[in-house]
Coordinates of C-alpha atoms in Angstrom, one line a residue:
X1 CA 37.4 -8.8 51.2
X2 CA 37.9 -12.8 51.9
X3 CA 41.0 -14.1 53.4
X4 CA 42.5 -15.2 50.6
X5 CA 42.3 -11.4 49.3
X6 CA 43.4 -10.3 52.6
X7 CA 46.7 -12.3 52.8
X8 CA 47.4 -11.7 48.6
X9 CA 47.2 -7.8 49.0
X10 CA 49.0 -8.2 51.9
X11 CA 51.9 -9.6 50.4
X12 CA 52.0 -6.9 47.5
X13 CA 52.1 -4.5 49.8
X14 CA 55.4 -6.2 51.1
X15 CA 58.4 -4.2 49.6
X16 CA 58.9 -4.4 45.3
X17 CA 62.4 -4.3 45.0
X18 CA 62.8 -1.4 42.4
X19 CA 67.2 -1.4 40.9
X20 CA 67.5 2.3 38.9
X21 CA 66.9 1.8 35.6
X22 CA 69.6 5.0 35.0
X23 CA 72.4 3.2 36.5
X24 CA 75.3 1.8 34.1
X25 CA 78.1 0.0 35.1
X26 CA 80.9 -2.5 33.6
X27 CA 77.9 -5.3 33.9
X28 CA 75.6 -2.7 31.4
X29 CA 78.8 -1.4 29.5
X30 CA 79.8 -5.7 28.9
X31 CA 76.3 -6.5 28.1
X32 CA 75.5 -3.4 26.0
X33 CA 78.5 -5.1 24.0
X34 CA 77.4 -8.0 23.7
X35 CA 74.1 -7.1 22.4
X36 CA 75.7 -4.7 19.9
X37 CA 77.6 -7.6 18.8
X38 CA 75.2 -10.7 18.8
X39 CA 72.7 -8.4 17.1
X40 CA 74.9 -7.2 14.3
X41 CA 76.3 -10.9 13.7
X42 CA 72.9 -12.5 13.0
X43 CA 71.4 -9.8 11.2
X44 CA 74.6 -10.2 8.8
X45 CA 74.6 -13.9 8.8
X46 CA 70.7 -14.1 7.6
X47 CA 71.4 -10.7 5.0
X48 CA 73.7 -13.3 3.2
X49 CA 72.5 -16.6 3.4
X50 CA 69.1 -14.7 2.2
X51 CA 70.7 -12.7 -0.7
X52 CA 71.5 -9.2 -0.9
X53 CA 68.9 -8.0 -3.0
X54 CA 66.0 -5.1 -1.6
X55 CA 63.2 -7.8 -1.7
X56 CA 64.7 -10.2 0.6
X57 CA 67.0 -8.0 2.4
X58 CA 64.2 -6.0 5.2
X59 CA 63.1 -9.9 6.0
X60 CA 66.2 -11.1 6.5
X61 CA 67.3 -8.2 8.6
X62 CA 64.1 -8.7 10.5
X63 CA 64.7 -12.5 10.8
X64 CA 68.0 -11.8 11.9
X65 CA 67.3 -9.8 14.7
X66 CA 64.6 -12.3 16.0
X67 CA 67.8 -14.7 15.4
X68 CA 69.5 -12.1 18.0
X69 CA 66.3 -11.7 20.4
X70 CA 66.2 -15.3 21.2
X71 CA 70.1 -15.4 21.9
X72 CA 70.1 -12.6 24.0
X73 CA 67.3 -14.2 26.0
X74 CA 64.3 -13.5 27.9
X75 CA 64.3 -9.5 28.3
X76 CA 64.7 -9.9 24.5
X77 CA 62.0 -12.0 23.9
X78 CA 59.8 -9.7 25.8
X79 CA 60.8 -7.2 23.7
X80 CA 60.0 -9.1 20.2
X81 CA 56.7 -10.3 22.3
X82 CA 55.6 -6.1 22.5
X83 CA 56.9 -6.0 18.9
X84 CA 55.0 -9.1 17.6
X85 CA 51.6 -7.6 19.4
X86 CA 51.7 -3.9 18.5
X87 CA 52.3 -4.7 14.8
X88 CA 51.1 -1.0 13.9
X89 CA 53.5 0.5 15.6
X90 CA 56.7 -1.3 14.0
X91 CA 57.6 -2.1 10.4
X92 CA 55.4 -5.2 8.6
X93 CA 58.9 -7.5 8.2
X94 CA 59.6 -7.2 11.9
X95 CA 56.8 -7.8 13.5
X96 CA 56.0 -10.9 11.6
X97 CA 59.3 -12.2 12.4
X98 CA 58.4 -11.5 16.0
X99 CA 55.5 -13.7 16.0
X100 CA 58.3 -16.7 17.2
X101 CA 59.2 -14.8 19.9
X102 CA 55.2 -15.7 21.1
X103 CA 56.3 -19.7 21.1
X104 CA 57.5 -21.4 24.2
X105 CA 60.9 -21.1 25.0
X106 CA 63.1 -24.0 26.1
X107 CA 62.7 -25.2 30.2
X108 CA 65.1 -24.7 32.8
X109 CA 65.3 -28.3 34.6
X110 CA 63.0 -28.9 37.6
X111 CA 65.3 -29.7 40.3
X112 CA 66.1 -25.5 40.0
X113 CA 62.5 -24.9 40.0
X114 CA 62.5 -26.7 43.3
X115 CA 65.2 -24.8 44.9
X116 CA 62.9 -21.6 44.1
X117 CA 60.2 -23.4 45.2
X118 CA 61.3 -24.2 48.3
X119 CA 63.3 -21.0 48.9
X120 CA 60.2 -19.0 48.2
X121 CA 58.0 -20.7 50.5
X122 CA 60.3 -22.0 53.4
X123 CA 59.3 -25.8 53.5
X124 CA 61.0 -28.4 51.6
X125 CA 58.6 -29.5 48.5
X126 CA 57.6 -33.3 49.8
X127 CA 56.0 -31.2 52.9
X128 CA 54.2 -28.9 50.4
X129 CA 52.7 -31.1 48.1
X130 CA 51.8 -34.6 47.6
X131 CA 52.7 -34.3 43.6
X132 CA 55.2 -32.1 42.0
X133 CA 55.7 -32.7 38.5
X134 CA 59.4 -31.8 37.1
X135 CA 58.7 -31.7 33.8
X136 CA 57.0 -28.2 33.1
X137 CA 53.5 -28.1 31.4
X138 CA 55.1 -25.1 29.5
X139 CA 57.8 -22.7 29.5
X140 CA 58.1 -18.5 28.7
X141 CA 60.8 -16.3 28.9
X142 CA 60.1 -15.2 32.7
X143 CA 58.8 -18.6 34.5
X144 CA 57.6 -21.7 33.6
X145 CA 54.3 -23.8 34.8
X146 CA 54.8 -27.1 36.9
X147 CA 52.1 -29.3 37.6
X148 CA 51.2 -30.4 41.2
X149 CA 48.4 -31.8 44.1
X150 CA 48.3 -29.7 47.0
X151 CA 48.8 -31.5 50.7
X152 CA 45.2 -31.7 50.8
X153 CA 44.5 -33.4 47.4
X154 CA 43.2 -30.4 45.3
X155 CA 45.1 -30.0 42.0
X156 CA 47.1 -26.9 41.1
X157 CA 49.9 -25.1 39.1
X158 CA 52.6 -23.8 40.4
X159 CA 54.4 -20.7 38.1
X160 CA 58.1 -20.5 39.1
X161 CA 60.4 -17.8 38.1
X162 CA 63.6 -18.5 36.2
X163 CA 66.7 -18.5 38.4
X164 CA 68.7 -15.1 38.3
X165 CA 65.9 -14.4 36.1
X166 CA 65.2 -10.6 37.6
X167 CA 69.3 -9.3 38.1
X168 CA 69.2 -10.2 34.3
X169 CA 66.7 -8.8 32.8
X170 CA 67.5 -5.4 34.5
X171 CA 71.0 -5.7 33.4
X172 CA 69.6 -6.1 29.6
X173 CA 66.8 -3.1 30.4
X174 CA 69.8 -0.3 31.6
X175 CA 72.0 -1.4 28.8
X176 CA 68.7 -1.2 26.0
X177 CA 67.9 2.6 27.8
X178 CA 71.3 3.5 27.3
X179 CA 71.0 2.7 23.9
X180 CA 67.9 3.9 23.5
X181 CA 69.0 7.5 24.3
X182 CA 71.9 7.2 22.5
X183 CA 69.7 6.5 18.9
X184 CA 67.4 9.1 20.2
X185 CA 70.5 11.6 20.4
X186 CA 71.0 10.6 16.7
X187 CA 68.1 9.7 15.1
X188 CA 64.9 11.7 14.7
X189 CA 62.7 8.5 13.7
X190 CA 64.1 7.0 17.3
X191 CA 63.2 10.5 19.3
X192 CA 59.2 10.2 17.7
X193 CA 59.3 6.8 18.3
X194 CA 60.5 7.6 22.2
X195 CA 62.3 4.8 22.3
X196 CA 63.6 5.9 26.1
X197 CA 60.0 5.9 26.8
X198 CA 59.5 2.8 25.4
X199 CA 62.2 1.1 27.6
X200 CA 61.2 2.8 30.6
X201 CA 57.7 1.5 30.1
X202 CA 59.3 -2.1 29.7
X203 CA 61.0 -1.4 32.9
X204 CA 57.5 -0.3 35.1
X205 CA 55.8 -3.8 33.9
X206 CA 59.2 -5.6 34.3
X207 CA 59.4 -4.9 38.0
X208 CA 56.1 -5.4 38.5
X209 CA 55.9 -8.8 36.3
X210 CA 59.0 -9.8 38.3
X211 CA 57.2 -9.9 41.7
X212 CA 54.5 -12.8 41.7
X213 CA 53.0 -11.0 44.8
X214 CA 51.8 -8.1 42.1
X215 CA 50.6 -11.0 40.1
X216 CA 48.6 -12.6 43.2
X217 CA 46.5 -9.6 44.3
X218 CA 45.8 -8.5 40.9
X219 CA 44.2 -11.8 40.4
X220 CA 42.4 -12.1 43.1
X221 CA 41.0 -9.1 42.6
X222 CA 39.7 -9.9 39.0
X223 CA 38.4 -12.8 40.5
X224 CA 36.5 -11.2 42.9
X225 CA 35.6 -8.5 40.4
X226 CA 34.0 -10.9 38.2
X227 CA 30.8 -11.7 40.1
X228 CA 30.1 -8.2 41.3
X229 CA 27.3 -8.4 39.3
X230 CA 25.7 -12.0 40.0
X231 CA 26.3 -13.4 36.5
X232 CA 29.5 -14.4 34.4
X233 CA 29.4 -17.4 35.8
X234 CA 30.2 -19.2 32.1
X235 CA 33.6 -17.1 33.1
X236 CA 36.4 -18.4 34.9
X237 CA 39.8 -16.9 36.7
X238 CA 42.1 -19.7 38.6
X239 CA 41.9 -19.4 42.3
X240 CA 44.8 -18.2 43.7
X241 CA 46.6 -20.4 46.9
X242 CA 48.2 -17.6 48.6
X243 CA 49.6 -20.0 51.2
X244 CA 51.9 -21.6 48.5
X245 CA 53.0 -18.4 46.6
X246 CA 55.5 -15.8 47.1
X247 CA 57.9 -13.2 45.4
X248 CA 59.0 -15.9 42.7
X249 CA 56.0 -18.4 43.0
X250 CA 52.7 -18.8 42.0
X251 CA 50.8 -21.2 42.7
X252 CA 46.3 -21.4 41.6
X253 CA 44.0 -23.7 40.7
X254 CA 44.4 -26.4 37.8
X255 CA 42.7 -25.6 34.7
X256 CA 42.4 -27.8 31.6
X257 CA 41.1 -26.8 28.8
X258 CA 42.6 -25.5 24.6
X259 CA 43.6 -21.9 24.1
X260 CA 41.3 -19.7 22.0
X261 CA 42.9 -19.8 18.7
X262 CA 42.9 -23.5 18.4
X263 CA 39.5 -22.6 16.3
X264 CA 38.7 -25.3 14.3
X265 CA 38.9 -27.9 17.9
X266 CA 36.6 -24.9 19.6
X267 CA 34.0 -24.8 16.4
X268 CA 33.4 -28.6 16.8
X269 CA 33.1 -29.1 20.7
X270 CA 31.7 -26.1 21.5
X271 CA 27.9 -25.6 20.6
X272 CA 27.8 -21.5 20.3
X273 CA 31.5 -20.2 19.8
X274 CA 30.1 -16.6 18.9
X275 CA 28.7 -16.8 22.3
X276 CA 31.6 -17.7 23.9
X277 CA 33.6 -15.0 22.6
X278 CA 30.5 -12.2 23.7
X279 CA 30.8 -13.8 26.9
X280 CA 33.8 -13.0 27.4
X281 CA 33.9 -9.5 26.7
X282 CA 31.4 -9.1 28.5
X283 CA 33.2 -9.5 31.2
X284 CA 36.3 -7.9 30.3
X285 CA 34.8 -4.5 29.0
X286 CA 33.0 -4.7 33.0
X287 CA 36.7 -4.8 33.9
X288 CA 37.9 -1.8 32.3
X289 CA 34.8 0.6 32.6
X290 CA 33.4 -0.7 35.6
X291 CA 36.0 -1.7 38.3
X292 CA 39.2 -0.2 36.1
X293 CA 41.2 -3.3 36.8
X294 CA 41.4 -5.0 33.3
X295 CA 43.3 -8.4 32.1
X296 CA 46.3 -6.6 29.8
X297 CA 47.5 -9.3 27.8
X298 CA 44.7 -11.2 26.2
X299 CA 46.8 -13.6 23.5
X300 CA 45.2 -16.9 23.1
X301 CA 47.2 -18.3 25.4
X302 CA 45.9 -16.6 28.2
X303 CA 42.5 -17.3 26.7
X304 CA 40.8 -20.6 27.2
X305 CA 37.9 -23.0 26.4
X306 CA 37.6 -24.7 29.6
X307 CA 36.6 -29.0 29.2
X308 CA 34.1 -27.9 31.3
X309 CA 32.6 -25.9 28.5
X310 CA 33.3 -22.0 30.5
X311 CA 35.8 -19.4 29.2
X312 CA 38.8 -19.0 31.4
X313 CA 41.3 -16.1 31.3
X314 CA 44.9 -16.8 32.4
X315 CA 48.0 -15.6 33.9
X316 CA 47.5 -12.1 35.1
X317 CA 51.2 -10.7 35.1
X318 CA 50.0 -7.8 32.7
X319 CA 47.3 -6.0 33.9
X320 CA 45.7 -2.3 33.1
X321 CA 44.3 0.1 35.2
X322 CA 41.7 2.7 34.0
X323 CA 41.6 5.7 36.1
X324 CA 38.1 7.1 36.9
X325 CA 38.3 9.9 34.5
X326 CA 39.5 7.4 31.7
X327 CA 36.5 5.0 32.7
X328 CA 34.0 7.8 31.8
X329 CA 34.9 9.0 29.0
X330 CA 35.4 5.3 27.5
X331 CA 31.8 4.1 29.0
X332 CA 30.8 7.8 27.2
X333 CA 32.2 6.3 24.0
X334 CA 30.6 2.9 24.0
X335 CA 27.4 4.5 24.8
X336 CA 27.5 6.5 21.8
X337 CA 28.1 3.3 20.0
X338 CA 25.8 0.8 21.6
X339 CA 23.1 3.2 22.7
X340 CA 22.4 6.3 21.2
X341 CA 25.0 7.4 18.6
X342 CA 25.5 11.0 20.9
X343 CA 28.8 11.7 20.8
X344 CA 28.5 15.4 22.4
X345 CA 29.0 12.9 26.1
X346 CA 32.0 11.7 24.8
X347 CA 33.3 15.5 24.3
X348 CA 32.1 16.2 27.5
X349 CA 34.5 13.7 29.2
X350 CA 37.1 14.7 26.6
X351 CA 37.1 18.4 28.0
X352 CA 37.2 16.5 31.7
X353 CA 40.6 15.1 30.7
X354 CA 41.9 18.6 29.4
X355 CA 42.2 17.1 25.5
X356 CA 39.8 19.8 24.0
X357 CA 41.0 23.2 24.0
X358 CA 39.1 25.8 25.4
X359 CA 38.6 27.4 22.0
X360 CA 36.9 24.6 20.2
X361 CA 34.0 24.8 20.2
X362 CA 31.1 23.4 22.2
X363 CA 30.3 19.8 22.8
X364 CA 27.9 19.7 19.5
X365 CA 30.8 20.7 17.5
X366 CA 33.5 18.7 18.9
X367 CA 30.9 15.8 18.6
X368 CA 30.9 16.2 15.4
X369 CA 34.0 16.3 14.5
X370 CA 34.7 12.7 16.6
X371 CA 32.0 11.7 14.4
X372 CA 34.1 12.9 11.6
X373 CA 37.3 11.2 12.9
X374 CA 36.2 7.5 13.6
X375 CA 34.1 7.6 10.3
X376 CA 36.9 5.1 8.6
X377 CA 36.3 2.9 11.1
X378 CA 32.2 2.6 11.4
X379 CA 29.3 1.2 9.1
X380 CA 26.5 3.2 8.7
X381 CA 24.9 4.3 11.9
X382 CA 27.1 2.9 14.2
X383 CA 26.5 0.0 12.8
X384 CA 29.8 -1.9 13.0
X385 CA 32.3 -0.5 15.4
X386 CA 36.7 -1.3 14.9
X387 CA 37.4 -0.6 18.7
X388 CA 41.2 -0.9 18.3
X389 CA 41.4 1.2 15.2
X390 CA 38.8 3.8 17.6
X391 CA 41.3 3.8 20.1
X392 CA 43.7 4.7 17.8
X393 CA 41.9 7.7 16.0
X394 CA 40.9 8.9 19.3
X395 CA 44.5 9.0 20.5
X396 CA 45.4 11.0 17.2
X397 CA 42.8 13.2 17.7
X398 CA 44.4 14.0 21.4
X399 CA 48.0 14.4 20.0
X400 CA 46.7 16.9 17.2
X401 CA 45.7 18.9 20.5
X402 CA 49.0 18.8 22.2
X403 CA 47.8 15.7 24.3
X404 CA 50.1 12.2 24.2
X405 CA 48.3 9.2 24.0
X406 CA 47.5 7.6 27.4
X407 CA 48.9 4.3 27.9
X408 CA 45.8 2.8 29.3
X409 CA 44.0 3.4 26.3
X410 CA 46.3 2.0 24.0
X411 CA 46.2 -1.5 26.1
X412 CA 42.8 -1.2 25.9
X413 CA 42.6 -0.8 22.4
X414 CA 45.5 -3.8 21.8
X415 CA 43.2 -6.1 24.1
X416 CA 40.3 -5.4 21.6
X417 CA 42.1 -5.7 18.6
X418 CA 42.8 -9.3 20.1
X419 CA 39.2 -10.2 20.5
X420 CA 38.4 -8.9 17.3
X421 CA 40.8 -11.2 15.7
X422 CA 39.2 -13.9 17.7
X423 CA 35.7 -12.8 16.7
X424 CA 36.4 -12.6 13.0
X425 CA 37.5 -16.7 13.5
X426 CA 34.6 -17.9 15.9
X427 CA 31.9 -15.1 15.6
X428 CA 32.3 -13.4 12.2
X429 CA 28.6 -12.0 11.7
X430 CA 29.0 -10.3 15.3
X431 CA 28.9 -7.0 15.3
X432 CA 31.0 -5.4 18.8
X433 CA 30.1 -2.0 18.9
X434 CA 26.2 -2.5 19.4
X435 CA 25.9 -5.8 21.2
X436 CA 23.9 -4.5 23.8
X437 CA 24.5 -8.1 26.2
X438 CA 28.0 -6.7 26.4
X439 CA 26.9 -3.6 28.0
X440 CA 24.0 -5.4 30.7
X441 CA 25.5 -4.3 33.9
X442 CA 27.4 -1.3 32.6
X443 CA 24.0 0.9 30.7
X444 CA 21.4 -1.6 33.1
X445 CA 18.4 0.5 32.5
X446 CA 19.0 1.8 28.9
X447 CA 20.3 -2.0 27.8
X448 CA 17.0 -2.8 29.2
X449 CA 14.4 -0.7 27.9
X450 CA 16.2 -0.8 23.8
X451 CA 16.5 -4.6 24.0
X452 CA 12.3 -4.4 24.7
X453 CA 11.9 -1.8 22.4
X454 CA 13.6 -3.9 20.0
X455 CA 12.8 -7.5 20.9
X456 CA 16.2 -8.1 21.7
X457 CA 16.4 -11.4 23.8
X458 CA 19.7 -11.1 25.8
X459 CA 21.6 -14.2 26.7
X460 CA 20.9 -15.3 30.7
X461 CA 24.3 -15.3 31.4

């Protein structure tokens, strides 16, 4: 572990302050209110400035609650954020509408972002840095990003929390459980939806997103992560400066670069985008099956192409963490795919995580009938694998056996639906589920012998 490692997990051990999500007082009963209300009024006011009639009236409801997210503010932007990503899970109208919740939000002025600044790290910001740039390279619901030049001339970014950012957000998170519970109470679509569930889980990566400390370690751990293996090196994470970060500050290496949906700029400066794109998943499927620390929000713009011609990944407030069971049975499943097309390891670890019952059948037969399940979503032999519509048949085919769906395999599953809407832009022939490069350090010797056997050449890096 390096120093800078040393001092980052340091500080996130430091105590997370953690406010009861249960608790509900006249602040949860004002704002629960006031949510009821703003929601109701823009929902109404788009219904009839868009017309009455069925066609119009599901997007104008759904317009009209985005109308309410971005009034209510950043816990509500969040929420349409989730919304706009998981369009599966939510009705069609609403989770386009959502997609403007995925914009930049208006700044908070930079004299504010100072005061943090300076609160956070104890020393006014003249004795910090030599540049500190007030106007905000760009603004989200929880923090925005200031340029600067650190004391000793190296360029950086400093992410600062929004003021009163963290009492507010919890307020809006108690008021939306309570009325979570209540819609569960009366609404049978709201209990299988587990809406409660849903909040809570907003809550967990709230708390943690909240703390830039969590942020820091997580970081430099996916830093370090990255070269385990010697290579990735066309891959970058920002260094982060521990000595200038704290519970509301982050502060890491300068990057320049264009985010990875900006396609038809990356197709004409960029001399292999399909290899840019294996690259890196490369070294984000080493993430989740190798070290189980994975990068859980991969939206283009936490994606980059650097000016320097490497792919960077950004801003690691979301993260996943695949347990050691989880990691088995997923590197079971992309063997099947990339390797062999033997399923009867994937049952194996299936069994291991108690979601085959013990009447079944053996592994042949429950191979078999995973074959059977993610046939919708393969070509051929394998040919041509849909990872995020695998992870979801796979977690249908735990809930038919009593099992719920884990949570690290459904951000799994939403990061690769990401990359294969990137794919289908930059790298459309490329074919995920038997790339062998992508697997190099995870199958070494099997990768190795099919690529000869097949006169595969990998890439070098």
């Amino acid at each position: 572990m390096t120093a800078g490692s040393a001092t980052a997990s340091a500080r996130s051990d430091e105590q997370v302050v953690r406010p009861a999500l249960e608790k509900f007082g006249f602040a949860e009963f004002r704002r629960t209110a006031a949510i009821g209300t703003v929601l109701g009024g823009c929902v109404v006011r788009r219904v009839v400035r868009g017309g009455l009639r069925k066609a119009k009236r599901r997007h104008a409801m759904a317009d009209g609650v985005v109308d309410g997210f971005e009034a209510l503010g950043p816990m509500f932007v969040k929420l349409g954020q989730l919304i706009a990503s998981s369009p599966g899970a939510f009705p069609p109208e609403l989770a386009d509408a959502c997609l403007r919740c995925l914009d930049d939000v208006p700044p908070f002025p930079g004299v504010d972002a100072r005061k943090i600044v300076e609160a956070d790290l104890g020393r006014p910001i003249d004795e910090l840095f030599r540049e500190f740039d007030d106007t905000p390279l760009s603004a989200a619901s929880v923090a925005q990003v200031h340029g600067c030049v650190l004391a000793d001339g190296r360029p950086a970014v400093v992410k600062v929390q929004r003021p009163d950012i963290a009492r507010r957000m919890i307020v809006d998170l108690r008021a939306a459980f309570r009325l979570a519970r209540m819609m569960e109470r009366r609404s049978e679509n709201a209990r299988v939806a587990n809406a409660g569930g849903v909040v809570r889980d907003l809550y967990e990566t709230t708390v943690a997103e909240l703390d830039f400390r969590n942020e820091a370690g997580n970081q430099v751990r996916a830093r370090e992560n990255l070269r385990a293996f010697g290579d990735n090196a066309s891959v970058a994470i920002p260094e982060v400066y521990p000595e200038y970060s704290g519970p509301r500050v982050l502060c890491m290496e300068r990057m320049s670069g264009l985010p990875l949906d900006r396609f038809d700029d990356i197709r004409a400066v960029h001399p292999d985008p399909e290899l840019l794109i294996r690259r890196l998943v490369k070294a984000w499927l080493e993430s989740v099956v190798v070290h189980g620390l994975f990068h859980g929000d991969v939206h283009a713009g936490n994606l980059w192409l650097l000016d320097d011609g490497r792919a960077a990944m950004l801003d690691f407030g979301i993260v996943g963490t695949m347990s050691p069971p989880w990691r088995d049975f997923v590197r079971a499943l992309f063997h099947a795919s990339a390797i062999d097309g033997d399923f009867r390891p994937v049952a194996r670890a299936l069994r291991e995580l108690d979601l085959v019952e013990a009447d079944a059948g053996d592994d042949a037969t429950i191979g078999r009938q995973l074959a059977t399940a993610l046939a919708p979503v393969l070509s051929g032999k394998l040919a041509k694998l849909d990872m995020g519509k695998v992870a979801a048949r796979l977690i249908e085919f735990g809930k038919r056996r009593g099992a719920s769906g884990p949570e690290q395999l459904i951000l799994m599953g939403k990061q690769l639906g990401y990359f294969e809407r990137y794919a289908v832009a930059l790298a459309p022939g490329w074919r995920l589920g038997q790339d062998l490069y992508l697997f190099r350090n995870v199958f070494p010797e099997e990768v190795a012998a099919k690529a000869a056997a097949e006169g595969i050449e990998l890439p070098a890096d």
